[in-house]
Short mmCIF file of C-alpha atoms in Angstrom, two decimals:
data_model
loop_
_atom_site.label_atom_id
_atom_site.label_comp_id
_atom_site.label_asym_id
_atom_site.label_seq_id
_atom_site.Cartn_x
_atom_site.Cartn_y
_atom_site.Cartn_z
CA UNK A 956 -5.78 3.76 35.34
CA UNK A 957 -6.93 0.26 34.63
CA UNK A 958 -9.83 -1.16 34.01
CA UNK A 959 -11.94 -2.29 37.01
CA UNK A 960 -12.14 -6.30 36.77
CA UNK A 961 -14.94 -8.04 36.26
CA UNK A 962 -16.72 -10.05 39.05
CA UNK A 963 -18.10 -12.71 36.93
CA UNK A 964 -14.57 -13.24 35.79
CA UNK A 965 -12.21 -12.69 38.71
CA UNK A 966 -11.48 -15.13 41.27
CA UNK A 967 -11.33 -12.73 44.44
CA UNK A 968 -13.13 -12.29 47.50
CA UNK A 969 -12.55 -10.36 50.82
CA UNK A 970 -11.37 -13.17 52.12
CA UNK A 971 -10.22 -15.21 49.56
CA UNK A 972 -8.36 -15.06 46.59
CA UNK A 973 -6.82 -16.26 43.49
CA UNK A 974 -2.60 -16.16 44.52
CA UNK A 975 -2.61 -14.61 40.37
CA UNK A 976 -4.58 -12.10 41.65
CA UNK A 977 -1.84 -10.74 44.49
CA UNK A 978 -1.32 -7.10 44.46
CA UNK A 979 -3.82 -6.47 42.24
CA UNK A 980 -6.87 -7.20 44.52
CA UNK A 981 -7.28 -7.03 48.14
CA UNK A 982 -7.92 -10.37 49.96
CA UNK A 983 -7.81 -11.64 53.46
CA UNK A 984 -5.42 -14.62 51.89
CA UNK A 985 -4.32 -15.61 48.15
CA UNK A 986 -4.30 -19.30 47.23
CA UNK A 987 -3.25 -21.02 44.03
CA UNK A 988 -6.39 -23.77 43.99
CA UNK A 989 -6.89 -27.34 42.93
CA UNK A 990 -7.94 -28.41 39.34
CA UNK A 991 -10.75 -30.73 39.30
CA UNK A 992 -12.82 -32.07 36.08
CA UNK A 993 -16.73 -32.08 36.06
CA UNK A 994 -17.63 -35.48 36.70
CA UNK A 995 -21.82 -34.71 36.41
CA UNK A 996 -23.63 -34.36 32.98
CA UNK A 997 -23.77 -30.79 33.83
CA UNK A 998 -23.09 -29.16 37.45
CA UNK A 999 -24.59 -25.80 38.30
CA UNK A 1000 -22.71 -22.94 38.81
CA UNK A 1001 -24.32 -20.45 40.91
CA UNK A 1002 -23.91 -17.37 42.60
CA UNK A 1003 -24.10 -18.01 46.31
CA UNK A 1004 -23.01 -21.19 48.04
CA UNK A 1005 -26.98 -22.34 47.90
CA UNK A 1006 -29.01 -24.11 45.93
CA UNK A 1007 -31.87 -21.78 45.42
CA UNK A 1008 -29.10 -19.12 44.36
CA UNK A 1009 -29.40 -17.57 40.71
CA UNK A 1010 -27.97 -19.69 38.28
CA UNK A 1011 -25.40 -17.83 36.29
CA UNK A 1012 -24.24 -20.98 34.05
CA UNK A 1013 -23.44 -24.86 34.23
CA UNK A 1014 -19.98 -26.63 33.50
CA UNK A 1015 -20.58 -29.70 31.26
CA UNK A 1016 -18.74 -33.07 31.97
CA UNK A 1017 -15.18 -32.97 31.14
CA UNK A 1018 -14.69 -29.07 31.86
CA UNK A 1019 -12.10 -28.27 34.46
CA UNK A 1020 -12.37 -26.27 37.06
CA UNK A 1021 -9.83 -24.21 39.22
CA UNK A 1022 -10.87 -24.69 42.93
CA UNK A 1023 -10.06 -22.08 45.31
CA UNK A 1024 -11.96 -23.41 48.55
CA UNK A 1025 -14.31 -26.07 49.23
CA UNK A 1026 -16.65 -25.26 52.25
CA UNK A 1027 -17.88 -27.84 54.90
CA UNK A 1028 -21.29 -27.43 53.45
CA UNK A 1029 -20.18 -29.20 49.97
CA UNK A 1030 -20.04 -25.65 47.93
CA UNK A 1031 -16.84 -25.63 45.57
CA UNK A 1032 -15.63 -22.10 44.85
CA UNK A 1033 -13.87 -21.95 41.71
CA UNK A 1034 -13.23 -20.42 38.00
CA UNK A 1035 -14.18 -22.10 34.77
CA UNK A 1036 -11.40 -23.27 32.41
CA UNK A 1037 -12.89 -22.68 29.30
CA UNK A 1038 -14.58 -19.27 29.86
CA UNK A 1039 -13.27 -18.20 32.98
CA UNK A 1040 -16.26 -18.07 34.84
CA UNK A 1041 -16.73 -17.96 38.93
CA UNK A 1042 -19.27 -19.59 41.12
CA UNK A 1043 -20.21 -21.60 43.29
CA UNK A 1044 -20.43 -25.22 42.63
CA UNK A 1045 -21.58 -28.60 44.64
CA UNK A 1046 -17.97 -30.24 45.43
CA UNK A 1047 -19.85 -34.25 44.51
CA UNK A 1048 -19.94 -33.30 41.04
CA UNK A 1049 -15.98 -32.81 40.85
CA UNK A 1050 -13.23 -34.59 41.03
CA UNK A 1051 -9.70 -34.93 40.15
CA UNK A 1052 -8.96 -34.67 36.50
CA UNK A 1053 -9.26 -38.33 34.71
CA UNK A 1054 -7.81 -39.47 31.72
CA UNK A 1055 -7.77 -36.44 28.81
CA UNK A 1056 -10.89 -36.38 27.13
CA UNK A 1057 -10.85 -37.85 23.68
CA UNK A 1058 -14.63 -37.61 21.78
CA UNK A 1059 -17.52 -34.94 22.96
CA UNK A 1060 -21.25 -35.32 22.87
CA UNK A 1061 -22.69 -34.41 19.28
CA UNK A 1062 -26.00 -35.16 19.75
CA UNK A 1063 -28.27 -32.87 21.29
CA UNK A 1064 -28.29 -35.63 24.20
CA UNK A 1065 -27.59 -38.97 24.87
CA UNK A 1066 -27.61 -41.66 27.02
CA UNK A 1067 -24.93 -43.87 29.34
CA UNK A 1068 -25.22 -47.52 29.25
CA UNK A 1069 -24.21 -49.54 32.18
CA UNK A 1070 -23.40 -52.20 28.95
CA UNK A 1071 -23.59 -52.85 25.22
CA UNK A 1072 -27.55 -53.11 25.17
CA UNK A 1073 -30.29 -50.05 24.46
CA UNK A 1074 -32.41 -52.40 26.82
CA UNK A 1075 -30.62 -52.11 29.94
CA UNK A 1076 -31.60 -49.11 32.18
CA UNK A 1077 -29.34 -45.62 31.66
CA UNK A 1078 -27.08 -45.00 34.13
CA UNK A 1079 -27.48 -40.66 32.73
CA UNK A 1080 -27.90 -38.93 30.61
CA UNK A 1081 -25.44 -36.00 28.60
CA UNK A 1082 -25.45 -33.05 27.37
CA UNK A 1083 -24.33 -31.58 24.32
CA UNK A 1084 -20.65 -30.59 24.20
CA UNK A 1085 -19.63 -32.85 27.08
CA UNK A 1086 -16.48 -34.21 27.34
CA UNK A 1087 -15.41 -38.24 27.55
CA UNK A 1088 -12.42 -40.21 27.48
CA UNK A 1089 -13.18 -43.10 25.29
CA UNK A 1090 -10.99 -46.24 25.44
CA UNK A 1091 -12.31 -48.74 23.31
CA UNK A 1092 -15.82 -49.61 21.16
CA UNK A 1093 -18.10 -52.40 22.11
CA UNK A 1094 -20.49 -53.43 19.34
CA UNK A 1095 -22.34 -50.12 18.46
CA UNK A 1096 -21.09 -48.66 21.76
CA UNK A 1097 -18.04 -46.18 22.63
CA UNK A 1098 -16.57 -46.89 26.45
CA UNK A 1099 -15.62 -44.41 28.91
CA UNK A 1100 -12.95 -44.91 31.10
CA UNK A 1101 -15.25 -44.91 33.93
CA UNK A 1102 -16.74 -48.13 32.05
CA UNK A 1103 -19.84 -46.47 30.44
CA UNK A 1104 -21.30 -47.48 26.73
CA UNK A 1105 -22.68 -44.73 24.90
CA UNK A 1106 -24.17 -44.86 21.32
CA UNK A 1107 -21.04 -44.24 18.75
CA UNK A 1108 -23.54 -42.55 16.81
CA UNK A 1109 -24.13 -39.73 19.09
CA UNK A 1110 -20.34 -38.96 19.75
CA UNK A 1111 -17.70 -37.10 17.61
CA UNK A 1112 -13.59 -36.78 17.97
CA UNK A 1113 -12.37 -33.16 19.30
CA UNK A 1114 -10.84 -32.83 16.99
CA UNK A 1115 -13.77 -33.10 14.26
CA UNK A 1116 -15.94 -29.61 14.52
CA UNK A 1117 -19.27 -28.48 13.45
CA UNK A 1118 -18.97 -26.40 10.25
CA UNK A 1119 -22.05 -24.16 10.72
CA UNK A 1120 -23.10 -23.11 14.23
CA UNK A 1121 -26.56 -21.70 12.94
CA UNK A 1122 -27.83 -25.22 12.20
CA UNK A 1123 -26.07 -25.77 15.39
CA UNK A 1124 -28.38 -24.16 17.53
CA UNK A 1125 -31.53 -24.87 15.03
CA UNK A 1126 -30.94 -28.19 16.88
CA UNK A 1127 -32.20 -26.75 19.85
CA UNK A 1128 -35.46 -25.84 18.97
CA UNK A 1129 -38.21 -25.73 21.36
CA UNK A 1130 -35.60 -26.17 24.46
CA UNK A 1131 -37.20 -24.27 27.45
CA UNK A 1132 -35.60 -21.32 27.92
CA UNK A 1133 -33.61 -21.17 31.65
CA UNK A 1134 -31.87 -18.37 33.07
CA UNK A 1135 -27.93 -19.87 33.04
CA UNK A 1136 -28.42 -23.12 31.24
CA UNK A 1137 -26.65 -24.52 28.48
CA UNK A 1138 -28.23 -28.06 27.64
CA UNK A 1139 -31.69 -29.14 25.94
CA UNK A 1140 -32.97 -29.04 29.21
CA UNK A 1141 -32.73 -25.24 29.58
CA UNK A 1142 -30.93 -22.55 28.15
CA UNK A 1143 -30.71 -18.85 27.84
CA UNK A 1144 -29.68 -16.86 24.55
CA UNK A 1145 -26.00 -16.56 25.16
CA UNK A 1146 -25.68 -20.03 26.38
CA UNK A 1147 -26.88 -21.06 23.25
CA UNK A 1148 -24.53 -19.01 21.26
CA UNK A 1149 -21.81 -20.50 23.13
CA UNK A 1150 -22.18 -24.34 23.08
CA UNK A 1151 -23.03 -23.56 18.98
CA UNK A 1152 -19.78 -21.47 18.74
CA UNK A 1153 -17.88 -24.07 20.62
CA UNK A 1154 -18.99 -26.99 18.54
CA UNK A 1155 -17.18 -25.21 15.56
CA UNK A 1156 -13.91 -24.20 17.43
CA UNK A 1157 -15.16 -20.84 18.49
CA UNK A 1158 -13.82 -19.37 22.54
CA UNK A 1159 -16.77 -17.17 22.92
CA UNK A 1160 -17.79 -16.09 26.56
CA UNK A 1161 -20.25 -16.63 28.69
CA UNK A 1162 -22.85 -13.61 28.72
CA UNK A 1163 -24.21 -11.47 26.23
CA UNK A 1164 -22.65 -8.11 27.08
CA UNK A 1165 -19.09 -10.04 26.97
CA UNK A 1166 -20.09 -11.33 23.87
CA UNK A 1167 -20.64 -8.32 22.07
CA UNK A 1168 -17.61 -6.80 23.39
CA UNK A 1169 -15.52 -9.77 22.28
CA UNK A 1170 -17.24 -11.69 18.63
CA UNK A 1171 -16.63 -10.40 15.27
CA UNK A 1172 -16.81 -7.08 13.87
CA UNK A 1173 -19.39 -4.45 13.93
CA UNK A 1174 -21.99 -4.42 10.53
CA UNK A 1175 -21.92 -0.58 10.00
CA UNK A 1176 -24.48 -0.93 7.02
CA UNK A 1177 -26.37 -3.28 4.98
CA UNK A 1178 -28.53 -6.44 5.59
CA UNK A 1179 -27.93 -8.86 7.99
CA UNK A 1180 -26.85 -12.37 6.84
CA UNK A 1181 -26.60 -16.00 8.02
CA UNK A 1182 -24.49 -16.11 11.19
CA UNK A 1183 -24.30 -12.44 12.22
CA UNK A 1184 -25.09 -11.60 15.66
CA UNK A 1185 -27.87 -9.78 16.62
CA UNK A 1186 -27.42 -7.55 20.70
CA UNK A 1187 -29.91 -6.01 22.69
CA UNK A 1188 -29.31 -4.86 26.04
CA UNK A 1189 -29.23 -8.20 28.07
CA UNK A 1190 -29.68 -10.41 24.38
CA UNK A 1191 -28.58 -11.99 21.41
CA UNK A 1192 -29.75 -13.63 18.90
CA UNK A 1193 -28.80 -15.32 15.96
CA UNK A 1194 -29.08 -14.56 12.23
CA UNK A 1195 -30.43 -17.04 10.21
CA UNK A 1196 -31.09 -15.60 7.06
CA UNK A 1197 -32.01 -11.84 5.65
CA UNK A 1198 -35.51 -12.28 7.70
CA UNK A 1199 -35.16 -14.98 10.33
CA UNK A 1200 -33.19 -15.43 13.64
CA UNK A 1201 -32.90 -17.71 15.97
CA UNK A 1202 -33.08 -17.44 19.88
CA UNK A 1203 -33.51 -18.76 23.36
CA UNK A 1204 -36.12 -16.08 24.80
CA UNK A 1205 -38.27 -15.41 27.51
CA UNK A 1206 -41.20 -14.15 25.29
CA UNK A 1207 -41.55 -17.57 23.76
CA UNK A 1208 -40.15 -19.56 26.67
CA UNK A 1209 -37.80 -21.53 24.41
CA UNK A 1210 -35.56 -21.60 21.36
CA UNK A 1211 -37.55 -20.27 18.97
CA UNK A 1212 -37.41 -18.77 14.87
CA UNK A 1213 -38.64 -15.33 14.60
CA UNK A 1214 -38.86 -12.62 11.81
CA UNK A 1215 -36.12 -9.95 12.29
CA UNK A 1216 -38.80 -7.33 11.90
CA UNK A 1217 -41.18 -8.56 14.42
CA UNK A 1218 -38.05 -9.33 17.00
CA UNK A 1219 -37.13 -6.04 16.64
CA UNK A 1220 -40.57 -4.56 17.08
CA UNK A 1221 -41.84 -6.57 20.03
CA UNK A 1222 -38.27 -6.39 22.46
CA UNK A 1223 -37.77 -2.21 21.51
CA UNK A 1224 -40.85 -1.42 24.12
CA UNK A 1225 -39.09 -3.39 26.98
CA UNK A 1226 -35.27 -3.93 26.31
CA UNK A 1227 -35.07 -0.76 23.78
CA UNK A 1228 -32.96 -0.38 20.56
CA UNK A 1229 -30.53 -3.15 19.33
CA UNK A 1230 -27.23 -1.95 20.12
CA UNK A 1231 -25.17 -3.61 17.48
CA UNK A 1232 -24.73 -6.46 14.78
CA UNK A 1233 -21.78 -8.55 14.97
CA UNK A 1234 -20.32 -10.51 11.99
CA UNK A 1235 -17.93 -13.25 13.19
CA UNK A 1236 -16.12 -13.82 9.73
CA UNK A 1237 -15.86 -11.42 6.42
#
């Protein structure tokens, strides 16, 4: 018997489905979808076709996307490329895929230029981890092919990668935590283990639960050290040291540093036990 497929994961509908997905779900139709690119610093995927629906996650600019329908009301339906994730998304912030991306976003967030001057008003701002195409420099600048100028400084090659995704998400301290974000305007715990991870090179789904199923291997005995994972039911956190972690939480609101012991203490009484420790590397 197989395994049921996951929702979060699997493009398929009553009425609508991924064609990859024929004779394996049951769907009023099948259809092979459109790739698009994220063309918005970050585009909310949700999980109704509404904008006060949960947020589940965001796509950062440069991700593609596999659309399977795009409604009259400007809702995109469509899967992730990089972790596979379905949702809803609004159909302005994507469009057909540009010129392959070249350089991402390595500072925490930066700014678009409408020219080579700090004193001329920014056009947006960008997220961590996004994605540009970058076809020339301009003084201190980097240029997009859409003609932006962004600060050099705050942009790295793809193929250059972070060597230490703890001080990778100590970056984020005191971001507010949000339910399905994954920028320094709002996160949630396993959105920050994911944009850390993928600054070093790292696939790592979306939620905590696939996490935990999916990083590392399992710390049977002995004290936790710098990187290991840290699962609750519905959390993770990350290891800093023998006593520290670090976490986006709804207790504090925010990425925070907390004692191991006290963690532990204060989420048993509502979340129970941890459930495991994860160590992504011997």
């Amino acid at each position: 018997m197989h395994a049921p497929l996951d929702p979060r994961l699997t493009p398929a509908r009553a009425d609508l489905a991924a064609r990859s997905l024929e004779g394996k779900v049951a769907a009023a139709r099948f259809v092979d979808g459109e790739v698009r690119e994220v063309v918005e610093p970050q585009v909310p995927v949700r999980r109704a076709p509404a904008f006060d629906a949960p947020l589940d996650t965001e796509a950062l600019m440069g991700e593609r996307v596999t659309v399977f329908e795009t409604s009259d009301e400007g809702w995109a339906w469509g899967q992730l490329g990089a972790d596979r994730y379905v949702g809803f998304m609004p159909a302005s912030g994507l469009a057909p895929p540009g010129p392959a991306a070249t350089h991402r976003v390595s500072a925490v967030r930066t700014l678009v230029f409408p020219g080579p001057s700090i004193k001329l008003p920014p056009l947006a701002t960008l997220p961590f981890g996004a994605a540009l195409a970058i076809v020339r420099t301009d003084e201190r600048f980097a240029v997009t092919a859409a003609g932006g100028h962004v600060p050099a400084r705050h942009l790295a090659p793809l193929e250059r990668r972070e060597t230490d995704f703890v001080a990778v998400a100590e970056r984020f301290l005191g971001t507010p935590y949000l339910w399905g974000g994954k920028t320094s305007l709002g996160l949630d715990c396993s959105g920050l283990v994911q944009i850390a991870l993928a600054a070093c090179g790292v696939a790592c789904p979306r939620d905590s639960d696939m996490q935990e199923a999916a990083l590392g291997a399992a710390v049977a005995g002995g004290s936790p050290r710098r990187g290991d994972l840290m699962f609750w039911k519905g959390h993770v956190a990350i290891v800093r040291d023998d006593a520290t972690l670090v976490h986006a939480n709804a207790f504090h609101m925010a990425v925070a540093i907390e004692p191991i012991a006290a963690a532990i203490a204060r989420i048993r009484p509502t979340d129970g036990a941890m459930t495991s420790i994860r160590r992504l590397r011997a």
